[in-house]
Coordinates of C-alpha atoms and ligand atoms in Angstrom, one line a residue:
M22 CA 1.8 -4.5 -12.9
P23 CA 0.9 -4.5 -16.6
H24 CA -2.3 -3.2 -18.0
T25 CA -3.9 -6.7 -18.3
R26 CA -3.2 -7.4 -14.7
L27 CA -4.8 -4.2 -13.5
L28 CA -8.1 -5.0 -15.3
L29 CA -8.0 -8.4 -13.8
L30 CA -7.4 -7.0 -10.4
L31 CA -10.3 -4.6 -10.8
A32 CA -12.4 -7.5 -11.8
A33 CA -11.1 -9.3 -8.8
L34 CA -12.2 -6.5 -6.6
T35 CA -15.6 -6.4 -8.1
W36 CA -15.9 -10.1 -7.9
T37 CA -14.9 -10.4 -4.3
A38 CA -17.3 -7.5 -3.4
C39 CA -20.2 -9.3 -5.2
A40 CA -19.4 -12.9 -4.4
T41 CA -18.1 -12.8 -0.8
N42 CA -18.7 -9.4 0.6
P43 CA -22.4 -8.7 0.1
S44 CA -22.2 -5.9 2.7
S45 CA -19.8 -4.0 0.5
G46 CA -21.0 -0.4 -0.1
D47 CA -21.9 1.0 -3.5
P48 CA -22.8 4.6 -3.3
A49 CA -23.7 4.7 -7.0
G50 CA -26.2 2.0 -6.5
G51 CA -27.6 3.7 -3.4
R52 CA -27.4 0.4 -1.4
P53 CA -27.5 0.7 2.3
P54 CA -24.2 0.4 4.2
P55 CA -23.2 -2.8 5.7
P56 CA -24.9 -4.1 8.8
S57 CA -22.9 -3.9 12.0
G58 CA -21.2 -7.0 13.3
S59 CA -20.1 -7.4 16.9
Q60 CA -18.8 -4.2 18.3
G61 CA -15.2 -5.4 17.8
E62 CA -12.6 -3.1 19.2
I63 CA -9.2 -2.9 17.4
E64 CA -6.4 -3.6 19.8
P65 CA -3.2 -1.5 20.1
V66 CA -0.3 -2.9 18.0
A67 CA 1.9 -5.4 19.6
G68 CA 5.6 -5.3 18.9
T69 CA 7.9 -2.2 19.0
E70 CA 9.5 -2.3 15.6
W71 CA 9.9 0.9 13.7
Y72 CA 7.3 0.0 11.1
R73 CA 4.5 -0.3 13.6
K74 CA 4.4 3.4 14.0
A75 CA 5.6 4.6 10.7
V76 CA 4.0 6.5 7.8
F77 CA 5.0 5.1 4.4
Y78 CA 5.2 6.7 1.0
E79 CA 5.0 4.7 -2.2
V80 CA 7.3 5.9 -5.0
F81 CA 7.3 5.0 -8.6
V82 CA 10.9 5.8 -9.4
R83 CA 10.3 6.4 -13.1
S84 CA 7.8 9.2 -12.3
F85 CA 9.4 10.9 -9.3
Q86 CA 12.4 12.9 -10.5
D87 CA 14.6 12.7 -13.5
S88 CA 18.3 13.7 -12.9
N89 CA 19.8 13.4 -16.5
G90 CA 17.3 14.7 -18.9
D91 CA 16.2 11.4 -20.4
G92 CA 12.6 12.0 -19.2
K93 CA 12.7 9.0 -16.8
G94 CA 12.9 9.4 -13.1
D95 CA 15.8 7.8 -11.5
L96 CA 17.6 7.1 -8.2
P97 CA 19.8 10.2 -8.2
G98 CA 16.6 12.2 -8.9
L99 CA 14.9 10.5 -6.0
I100 CA 17.9 11.3 -3.7
S101 CA 17.7 15.0 -4.7
R102 CA 14.0 15.0 -3.5
L103 CA 14.5 13.3 -0.2
D104 CA 14.4 16.6 1.8
Y105 CA 10.9 17.1 0.5
L106 CA 9.9 13.7 2.0
N107 CA 11.8 14.1 5.2
D108 CA 14.7 16.5 5.9
G109 CA 15.8 14.6 8.9
N110 CA 15.2 17.4 11.3
P111 CA 12.2 16.9 13.6
E112 CA 12.0 20.6 14.4
T113 CA 11.1 21.6 10.8
Q114 CA 7.6 20.8 9.6
D115 CA 7.8 22.1 6.1
D116 CA 8.8 18.6 4.9
L117 CA 6.2 15.9 4.5
G118 CA 7.7 14.0 7.3
V119 CA 7.2 10.4 6.2
D120 CA 9.2 7.6 7.9
A121 CA 9.8 5.1 5.1
L122 CA 9.6 4.7 1.3
W123 CA 8.2 1.8 -0.7
L124 CA 9.9 1.7 -4.1
M125 CA 8.0 0.0 -6.9
P126 CA 10.3 -2.5 -8.7
V127 CA 13.8 -1.2 -9.2
F128 CA 15.3 -4.4 -10.6
A129 CA 16.2 -5.0 -14.3
S130 CA 13.1 -5.4 -16.4
P131 CA 12.0 -4.9 -20.0
S132 CA 8.7 -3.1 -19.1
Y133 CA 8.2 0.4 -17.8
H134 CA 6.6 -0.8 -14.6
G135 CA 9.2 -3.5 -13.7
Y136 CA 6.8 -6.2 -12.4
D137 CA 8.4 -8.7 -14.8
V138 CA 11.9 -9.0 -13.4
V139 CA 14.8 -10.4 -15.5
D140 CA 17.6 -10.0 -12.9
Y141 CA 16.9 -9.9 -9.2
E142 CA 20.4 -8.7 -8.4
R143 CA 20.7 -5.7 -10.8
I144 CA 19.2 -2.3 -10.7
N145 CA 17.3 -1.2 -13.7
P146 CA 19.7 0.8 -15.8
D147 CA 17.1 3.5 -16.4
Y148 CA 17.2 4.1 -12.7
G149 CA 20.9 4.1 -12.2
T150 CA 23.5 1.8 -10.6
L151 CA 23.9 -0.3 -7.5
E152 CA 26.1 2.5 -6.1
D153 CA 23.2 4.9 -6.7
F154 CA 20.9 2.5 -4.8
E155 CA 23.2 2.2 -1.9
R156 CA 23.7 5.9 -1.7
L157 CA 19.8 6.2 -1.7
C158 CA 19.7 4.0 1.3
E159 CA 22.4 5.8 3.1
E160 CA 20.9 9.2 2.4
A161 CA 17.5 8.0 3.5
H162 CA 18.8 6.4 6.6
R163 CA 20.7 9.7 7.5
R164 CA 17.3 11.4 7.5
G165 CA 15.7 8.8 9.6
M166 CA 13.8 7.2 6.7
R167 CA 13.7 3.5 5.9
I168 CA 13.6 2.0 2.3
I169 CA 11.6 -1.0 1.3
I170 CA 11.5 -2.5 -2.2
D171 CA 9.0 -4.5 -4.3
F172 CA 10.1 -8.1 -4.3
V173 CA 8.1 -9.8 -7.0
I174 CA 8.5 -13.5 -6.6
N175 CA 5.2 -15.0 -7.6
H176 CA 6.6 -14.8 -11.2
S177 CA 9.5 -13.6 -13.1
G178 CA 9.7 -12.0 -16.5
V179 CA 9.6 -14.5 -19.4
Q180 CA 13.0 -13.2 -20.4
H181 CA 14.6 -14.1 -17.1
P182 CA 17.6 -16.5 -17.7
W183 CA 16.0 -18.9 -15.2
F184 CA 12.9 -19.2 -17.4
V185 CA 14.9 -19.4 -20.6
E186 CA 16.9 -22.2 -19.1
S187 CA 13.8 -23.9 -17.6
A188 CA 12.0 -23.7 -21.0
S189 CA 14.9 -25.2 -22.9
S190 CA 14.3 -28.8 -22.0
P191 CA 12.3 -31.0 -19.8
S192 CA 15.6 -32.2 -18.3
S193 CA 16.8 -28.7 -17.5
P194 CA 18.2 -28.3 -14.0
K195 CA 15.8 -25.3 -13.6
R196 CA 12.8 -27.1 -15.1
D197 CA 11.1 -27.3 -11.7
W198 CA 11.8 -23.6 -10.9
Y199 CA 8.6 -23.0 -12.9
V200 CA 5.3 -24.9 -13.2
W201 CA 5.2 -27.1 -16.3
G202 CA 2.7 -29.7 -17.6
P203 CA 2.1 -31.7 -20.7
R204 CA -1.2 -30.0 -21.5
D205 CA -3.4 -27.0 -20.6
P206 CA -5.6 -28.1 -17.7
G207 CA -7.8 -25.1 -18.3
W208 CA -7.5 -23.4 -15.0
K209 CA -9.3 -20.0 -14.7
Q210 CA -7.8 -16.8 -13.4
P211 CA -8.9 -17.3 -9.7
W212 CA -10.1 -13.7 -9.3
D213 CA -12.6 -14.1 -12.2
M214 CA -14.7 -17.2 -12.6
F215 CA -15.9 -16.0 -15.9
S216 CA -12.4 -15.3 -17.2
T217 CA -11.5 -16.8 -20.6
A218 CA -7.9 -15.7 -20.3
P219 CA -5.5 -18.6 -20.4
T220 CA -3.3 -19.3 -17.4
W221 CA -1.3 -22.1 -19.0
H222 CA 0.8 -21.1 -21.9
Q223 CA 2.5 -23.3 -24.6
K224 CA 6.2 -23.3 -25.1
N225 CA 8.5 -25.8 -26.7
G226 CA 6.0 -28.6 -26.7
A227 CA 4.8 -28.2 -23.1
Y228 CA 2.7 -25.8 -21.1
Y229 CA 3.8 -23.5 -18.2
Y230 CA 1.6 -21.7 -15.6
G231 CA 1.4 -17.9 -15.7
V232 CA -1.6 -16.8 -13.8
F233 CA -1.4 -13.1 -14.9
W234 CA -0.2 -13.6 -18.5
G235 CA 2.2 -15.5 -20.6
G236 CA 4.9 -12.8 -20.2
M237 CA 5.1 -13.5 -16.4
P238 CA 5.6 -17.2 -15.7
D239 CA 4.8 -18.2 -12.1
L240 CA 7.8 -19.3 -10.2
N241 CA 7.5 -22.7 -8.5
M242 CA 8.2 -22.0 -4.9
R243 CA 7.7 -25.6 -3.9
T244 CA 11.2 -26.3 -5.3
P245 CA 13.7 -26.2 -2.4
A246 CA 16.6 -24.8 -4.5
L247 CA 14.4 -21.9 -5.5
R248 CA 13.2 -21.2 -2.0
E249 CA 16.9 -21.0 -0.9
E250 CA 17.7 -18.7 -3.8
V251 CA 14.9 -16.4 -2.8
K252 CA 16.1 -16.3 0.7
R253 CA 19.7 -15.7 -0.5
L254 CA 18.3 -12.7 -2.6
A255 CA 16.4 -11.3 0.4
S256 CA 19.6 -11.5 2.5
L257 CA 21.6 -9.8 -0.3
W258 CA 19.3 -6.8 -0.5
L259 CA 19.0 -6.5 3.3
A260 CA 22.9 -6.4 3.3
R261 CA 22.7 -3.8 0.6
G262 CA 20.7 -1.5 2.9
V263 CA 17.0 -2.2 2.4
D264 CA 14.7 -2.4 5.4
G265 CA 12.2 -4.8 4.0
F266 CA 10.1 -5.9 1.1
R267 CA 6.7 -5.4 -0.4
L268 CA 5.4 -8.8 -1.6
D269 CA 3.5 -8.6 -4.9
A270 CA 0.6 -11.0 -5.5
A271 CA 1.3 -12.8 -2.2
R272 CA -1.9 -14.9 -2.1
Y273 CA -1.2 -16.5 -5.4
L274 CA 2.3 -17.7 -4.6
I275 CA 2.0 -21.5 -4.5
E276 CA -0.7 -23.3 -6.4
T277 CA -1.6 -26.9 -5.8
G278 CA -4.4 -27.4 -8.4
G279 CA -7.1 -25.6 -10.4
G280 CA -9.8 -23.5 -8.6
A281 CA -9.3 -23.2 -4.9
G282 CA -5.7 -24.6 -5.3
Q283 CA -4.7 -21.4 -7.0
Y284 CA -4.9 -18.9 -4.1
D285 CA -4.5 -18.8 -0.3
T286 CA -3.0 -22.3 -0.1
A287 CA -1.6 -23.8 3.1
E288 CA 1.7 -24.1 1.1
T289 CA 1.6 -20.3 0.4
H290 CA 1.1 -19.5 4.1
A291 CA 3.9 -21.9 5.0
F292 CA 6.4 -20.3 2.6
W293 CA 5.7 -16.7 3.8
K294 CA 6.2 -17.9 7.4
E295 CA 9.5 -19.5 6.2
L296 CA 10.6 -16.3 4.5
A297 CA 9.5 -14.2 7.5
A298 CA 11.5 -16.3 9.9
H299 CA 14.5 -16.0 7.6
V300 CA 14.3 -12.2 7.4
R301 CA 13.8 -11.9 11.1
Q302 CA 16.9 -13.8 11.6
V303 CA 19.0 -11.8 9.1
K304 CA 17.6 -8.3 10.1
P305 CA 15.2 -8.6 13.1
D306 CA 13.4 -5.3 12.4
A307 CA 13.0 -5.7 8.6
V308 CA 9.4 -5.6 7.4
L309 CA 7.3 -7.7 4.9
V310 CA 4.2 -6.1 3.4
G311 CA 1.7 -8.4 1.7
E312 CA -0.4 -7.6 -1.3
N313 CA -3.3 -9.8 -0.5
W314 CA -6.1 -8.2 -2.4
S315 CA -9.1 -9.9 -0.9
T316 CA -11.7 -9.7 1.8
T317 CA -11.1 -8.8 5.4
P318 CA -11.4 -12.3 6.8
I319 CA -8.8 -13.6 4.2
I320 CA -6.4 -10.8 4.7
A321 CA -6.5 -11.5 8.4
T322 CA -5.1 -15.0 7.8
Y323 CA -1.8 -13.6 6.3
Y324 CA -0.7 -12.2 9.7
G325 CA -0.2 -15.9 10.9
D326 CA 0.1 -17.0 14.5
T327 CA 0.4 -14.1 17.0
G328 CA 1.3 -16.5 19.8
G329 CA 5.0 -16.7 19.4
V330 CA 5.8 -13.4 17.4
P331 CA 4.1 -10.1 18.4
G332 CA 2.0 -9.0 15.6
G333 CA 2.1 -12.4 13.9
D334 CA 4.7 -14.8 12.5
E335 CA 3.7 -14.5 8.8
L336 CA 3.5 -11.1 7.1
P337 CA 3.7 -8.2 9.7
L338 CA 1.8 -5.8 7.5
N339 CA -0.9 -6.4 4.9
F340 CA -2.6 -3.7 2.7
N341 CA -6.2 -3.1 3.6
F342 CA -7.9 -3.0 0.3
P343 CA -11.5 -3.5 1.7
L344 CA -11.0 -0.5 4.0
S345 CA -9.9 1.6 1.1
E346 CA -13.0 0.6 -0.7
Q347 CA -15.3 1.6 2.2
I348 CA -13.5 4.9 2.8
L349 CA -14.0 5.9 -0.9
A350 CA -17.6 4.7 -0.9
G351 CA -18.4 6.4 2.4
L352 CA -16.9 9.7 1.3
N353 CA -18.7 9.6 -2.0
A354 CA -22.0 8.9 -0.2
D355 CA -21.3 11.4 2.6
N356 CA -22.0 8.5 4.9
A357 CA -19.5 7.4 7.5
A358 CA -21.4 4.3 8.4
F359 CA -19.7 2.5 5.5
I360 CA -16.3 3.2 7.1
A361 CA -17.5 2.6 10.7
A362 CA -18.9 -0.9 9.8
K363 CA -15.6 -1.9 8.2
L364 CA -13.6 -0.8 11.3
V365 CA -15.9 -2.8 13.5
E366 CA -15.6 -5.8 11.3
M367 CA -11.8 -5.5 11.4
G368 CA -11.9 -5.5 15.1
G369 CA -13.8 -8.7 15.2
V370 CA -11.8 -10.5 12.5
Y371 CA -8.1 -9.3 12.7
P372 CA -5.9 -11.1 15.3
A373 CA -5.3 -8.9 18.4
G374 CA -2.2 -6.8 18.2
I375 CA -1.6 -7.0 14.4
S376 CA -0.5 -3.9 12.4
D377 CA -2.9 -2.8 9.7
A378 CA -1.6 -1.1 6.5
P379 CA -4.3 1.3 5.4
I380 CA -4.2 3.0 2.0
L381 CA -6.4 5.3 0.1
T382 CA -5.1 4.0 -3.3
N383 CA -2.0 2.6 -4.9
H384 CA -0.5 2.2 -8.3
D385 CA -3.2 -0.3 -9.4
M386 CA -6.1 1.9 -8.6
V387 CA -7.6 5.0 -10.1
R388 CA -6.1 7.8 -8.0
V389 CA -8.1 9.0 -5.0
A390 CA -8.5 12.5 -6.2
T391 CA -10.2 11.2 -9.4
Q392 CA -12.4 8.7 -7.4
L393 CA -13.6 11.5 -5.2
G394 CA -14.5 13.5 -8.3
G395 CA -11.9 16.2 -7.5
N396 CA -14.0 17.3 -4.5
G397 CA -11.8 19.4 -2.2
G398 CA -13.8 18.5 0.9
R399 CA -13.7 14.8 0.3
K400 CA -9.9 14.9 -0.4
A401 CA -9.5 16.7 2.8
N402 CA -11.6 14.0 4.6
A403 CA -9.6 11.3 3.0
A404 CA -6.2 12.7 4.2
A405 CA -7.5 13.1 7.8
L406 CA -9.0 9.6 7.7
L407 CA -5.9 7.8 6.5
L408 CA -3.7 9.6 9.0
T409 CA -5.9 8.9 12.1
L410 CA -6.5 5.3 11.5
P411 CA -4.7 2.4 13.4
G412 CA -1.7 0.8 11.9
T413 CA 0.9 1.9 9.3
P414 CA -0.6 4.2 6.6
F415 CA 0.8 4.2 3.1
L416 CA 0.5 7.3 0.9
Y417 CA 0.9 6.9 -2.9
Y418 CA 3.2 9.6 -4.3
G419 CA 1.2 12.7 -5.6
E420 CA -1.8 12.0 -3.3
E421 CA -0.6 14.8 -1.1
V422 CA -1.1 17.4 -3.8
G423 CA -4.4 16.0 -5.1
M424 CA -2.8 14.5 -8.2
T425 CA -5.5 13.0 -10.5
N426 CA -5.4 10.1 -12.9
G427 CA -4.0 10.8 -16.4
T428 CA -6.6 11.0 -19.2
T429 CA -5.7 7.7 -20.8
S430 CA -7.3 4.4 -19.8
N431 CA -4.1 2.4 -19.2
D432 CA -2.2 1.8 -16.1
E433 CA 0.3 4.5 -17.0
A434 CA -2.4 7.0 -16.2
K435 CA -2.2 6.0 -12.5
R436 CA 1.6 6.5 -12.5
T437 CA 2.2 9.8 -14.2
P438 CA 5.2 12.1 -13.4
M439 CA 5.2 14.0 -10.1
P440 CA 4.1 17.6 -10.6
W441 CA 6.7 19.5 -8.7
D442 CA 5.6 22.8 -10.3
G443 CA 3.2 24.1 -12.9
T444 CA 5.6 24.5 -15.8
P445 CA 5.4 22.3 -18.9
K446 CA 8.2 20.0 -17.7
G447 CA 6.8 20.2 -14.2
G448 CA 10.2 20.4 -12.5
F449 CA 10.3 16.6 -13.1
T450 CA 12.8 16.7 -16.0
T451 CA 14.7 18.9 -18.4
G452 CA 13.8 16.6 -21.2
T453 CA 10.5 15.2 -22.3
P454 CA 8.5 13.4 -19.6
W455 CA 8.3 9.6 -20.4
F456 CA 4.5 10.1 -19.9
G457 CA 2.3 13.2 -19.7
F458 CA 1.3 14.9 -16.5
S459 CA -2.1 14.4 -15.1
P460 CA -4.6 17.3 -15.6
G461 CA -4.3 19.9 -13.0
H462 CA -0.6 20.0 -12.7
A463 CA -0.5 23.6 -14.1
S464 CA -3.5 24.7 -12.1
G465 CA -2.8 24.0 -8.5
S466 CA -2.1 20.3 -8.2
S467 CA 1.7 20.8 -7.8
V468 CA 4.1 21.0 -5.0
A469 CA 5.1 24.6 -5.9
A470 CA 1.6 25.8 -5.9
Q471 CA 0.8 24.4 -2.5
T472 CA 3.9 24.3 -0.5
D473 CA 3.5 27.8 1.1
V474 CA -0.2 27.8 1.3
A475 CA -1.6 27.1 4.8
E476 CA -4.9 25.7 3.6
S477 CA -3.5 23.5 0.9
L478 CA -3.9 19.8 0.7
L479 CA -0.1 19.4 1.0
S480 CA 0.0 21.5 4.1
R481 CA -2.8 19.3 5.5
Y482 CA -0.9 16.1 4.9
R483 CA 2.3 17.6 6.5
K484 CA 0.4 18.8 9.5
L485 CA -1.6 15.5 10.0
I486 CA 1.6 13.4 9.6
H487 CA 3.3 15.5 12.2
V488 CA 0.4 15.3 14.6
R489 CA 0.2 11.5 14.2
Q490 CA 3.9 11.1 14.9
A491 CA 3.8 13.3 17.9
S492 CA 1.2 11.1 19.5
E493 CA 1.9 7.5 20.6
V494 CA -1.8 6.9 20.8
L495 CA -2.5 7.9 17.2
S496 CA 0.4 5.9 15.9
R497 CA 0.3 2.7 17.9
G498 CA -3.1 2.8 19.7
G499 CA -6.2 0.7 19.3
L500 CA -9.6 2.0 18.1
Q501 CA -13.2 1.8 19.2
V502 CA -15.9 3.1 16.9
L503 CA -18.4 5.6 18.5
S504 CA -20.6 6.5 15.5
A505 CA -23.3 4.5 13.8
T506 CA -22.4 1.5 11.6
T507 CA -25.8 1.3 9.9
G508 CA -28.2 3.9 8.4
R509 CA -26.8 7.3 7.7
A510 CA -23.9 8.7 9.7
P511 CA -22.8 12.2 8.9
S512 CA -19.6 11.9 11.0
L513 CA -17.1 9.1 11.8
A514 CA -16.2 9.3 15.5
F515 CA -13.8 6.9 17.2
V516 CA -11.5 6.9 20.2
R517 CA -7.9 5.8 19.9
L518 CA -6.7 3.9 23.0
L519 CA -3.3 3.1 24.5
G520 CA -3.0 2.3 28.1
D521 CA -4.8 5.0 30.0
E522 CA -4.5 7.4 27.0
Q523 CA -7.5 8.3 25.0
V524 CA -7.7 10.4 21.8
L525 CA -11.1 11.3 20.4
V526 CA -11.2 11.7 16.6
V527 CA -14.2 13.0 14.7
H528 CA -14.5 13.5 10.9
N529 CA -17.5 15.3 9.5
V530 CA -18.0 13.6 6.1
T531 CA -20.7 16.0 4.8
D532 CA -20.7 19.5 3.5
S533 CA -22.9 20.7 6.4
S534 CA -22.1 21.6 9.9
V535 CA -22.8 18.8 12.4
S536 CA -23.2 18.6 16.2
V537 CA -21.5 15.5 17.5
G538 CA -21.7 13.6 20.7
P539 CA -22.4 13.2 23.5
Y540 CA -19.6 10.7 23.7
N541 CA -19.6 8.9 27.1
L542 CA -15.8 8.9 27.6
P543 CA -13.8 9.7 30.6
G544 CA -11.8 12.9 31.1
S545 CA -12.6 16.5 32.2
K546 CA -10.2 18.5 29.9
A547 CA -9.5 18.2 26.2
E548 CA -6.2 19.0 24.7
V549 CA -6.4 19.9 21.0
L550 CA -4.1 17.9 18.8
F551 CA -5.7 19.1 15.5
E552 CA -8.7 21.1 14.6
D553 CA -9.8 22.4 11.2
R554 CA -10.8 26.0 11.1
G555 CA -14.3 26.6 12.6
V556 CA -14.4 23.5 14.8
G557 CA -16.1 24.3 18.0
T558 CA -14.6 23.7 21.4
L559 CA -15.0 20.2 22.6
T560 CA -17.0 20.5 25.8
R561 CA -17.8 18.2 28.6
A562 CA -21.5 18.1 29.4
S563 CA -23.1 15.9 32.0
N564 CA -23.8 13.2 29.5
G565 CA -20.5 13.2 27.7
W566 CA -18.2 15.1 25.3
Q567 CA -19.7 17.2 22.4
A568 CA -18.7 19.6 19.7
T569 CA -19.7 21.2 16.5
L570 CA -17.8 20.6 13.2
P571 CA -18.1 22.6 10.0
G572 CA -18.6 20.6 6.8
R573 CA -15.6 18.2 6.0
A574 CA -13.8 19.2 9.2
T575 CA -11.8 17.0 11.5
G576 CA -11.1 17.4 15.3
I577 CA -8.6 15.4 17.2
W578 CA -8.4 15.8 21.0
R579 CA -6.6 14.1 23.8
L580 CA -8.8 13.6 26.8
Q581 CA -7.2 14.4 30.1
P582 CA -8.3 13.6 33.7
Ligands
CA24 CA1 16.6 9.7 -15.9
CA25 CA1 11.4 17.8 9.4
CA26 CA1 1.9 -18.6 -8.1

């Protein structure tokens, strides 16, 4: 997304937090954590598709690996780094071990980020050819990894031939592929009631709707011919080897009027159900992931009806932005109650059996390492939290080595080249990187500096991903919160549940040692699935399980009869 859009989304986040989520935490303001709701328990995921127990990795192709010295990452470069992500051998654990990649836009586009597509059938020449893309899918599949791609269909680029044709005349056959009117009705950007940015833009004597900016006209998905074209394109890319799509700006798809008609409309939900049914028919286990950047109750509606289709008949995964916000707030406040309260709220609000998609940050957010002030203990907490939560976690490339934001204030600073090593070109290119490395790439925040270091953040991510994948309970199970959801909670404790299996997870989110428990859970023996150095033995006292954890440490135990 372009710079303007990011600022707007940040504004949106602030607005939703202030306007509709008064319980949202703000460590800087010292406000108390949110009140507890009903003690909602998160149910195990329904459905058995691969993506319901996967760990995803978000890749910005332009910044991952350059293969031809032009300073821009590309598909052959990404292929050459697949073994880093998953070597296809479950016996080895010196790879990251992720199950799937989400590629930010790879279609032809005039911008560096690609969110303004000008050809939905062609690969961006900076990234390579269709043959390169098909080879990427084959090479990923050979290693047991899936590939999903950004499918940006709320809007196209202003240079897309569809829009050029549509704008040419009111009688154009593509006129109704976009949203035209005779005048500017003065709609606001729906995420910012104080916005003065126009959403209707003048062109050839008329006005078109472009909610983000004039360079990205909104497609008019109420037009049947366009709906069919989008379904055809989805089928085309599924046939070319992709395993699903990430859906940009999903809640803004179909607008029916100004104000409340600009987001979350019934028509939008109906189209996503239509597309989901189409995709299920073409490739039954393909996944759709929604970017519905909103509050927990609104995100919950994008799963659709869980009666007929396990996990919901609309979007099977939706990013959990509010949980990300509470994780970061809780870690920065050394207070797990922020996170516990959000988990309890999710349990009460999300339909039973859905698959959450937790994230720490993505390409539109200041990187997690920066948001956590570079604090090593908090970064260690964040990794352990993300990889012990229910659902399908998404890592953003570079998070695993503690990559920080770049020093500029634009969106590019969230998307800087991957630091493979500490040399000036970072192992990323033999030429000049398209954008500078983030600070720290030469002083420890690189793959080379961390790969053989047992206590490194990269080693921690590798270990925790493998622990998660080795446990059906951790990957597919439900969750019940054990720690406090109000006041001050130095640790986040929860039990993951699947059938008769119970896995106890405790994260100490302070710098000091804490004694945790007693937890009144069944079992007489505890099998260690993961313990940080110094974690005391989990013991069974008469009133329950208890242990002592050093600062920032995590313990994961399977409770046995
Ligand atoms: Ca290149
Ligand atoms: Ca491996
Ligand atoms: Ca729209």
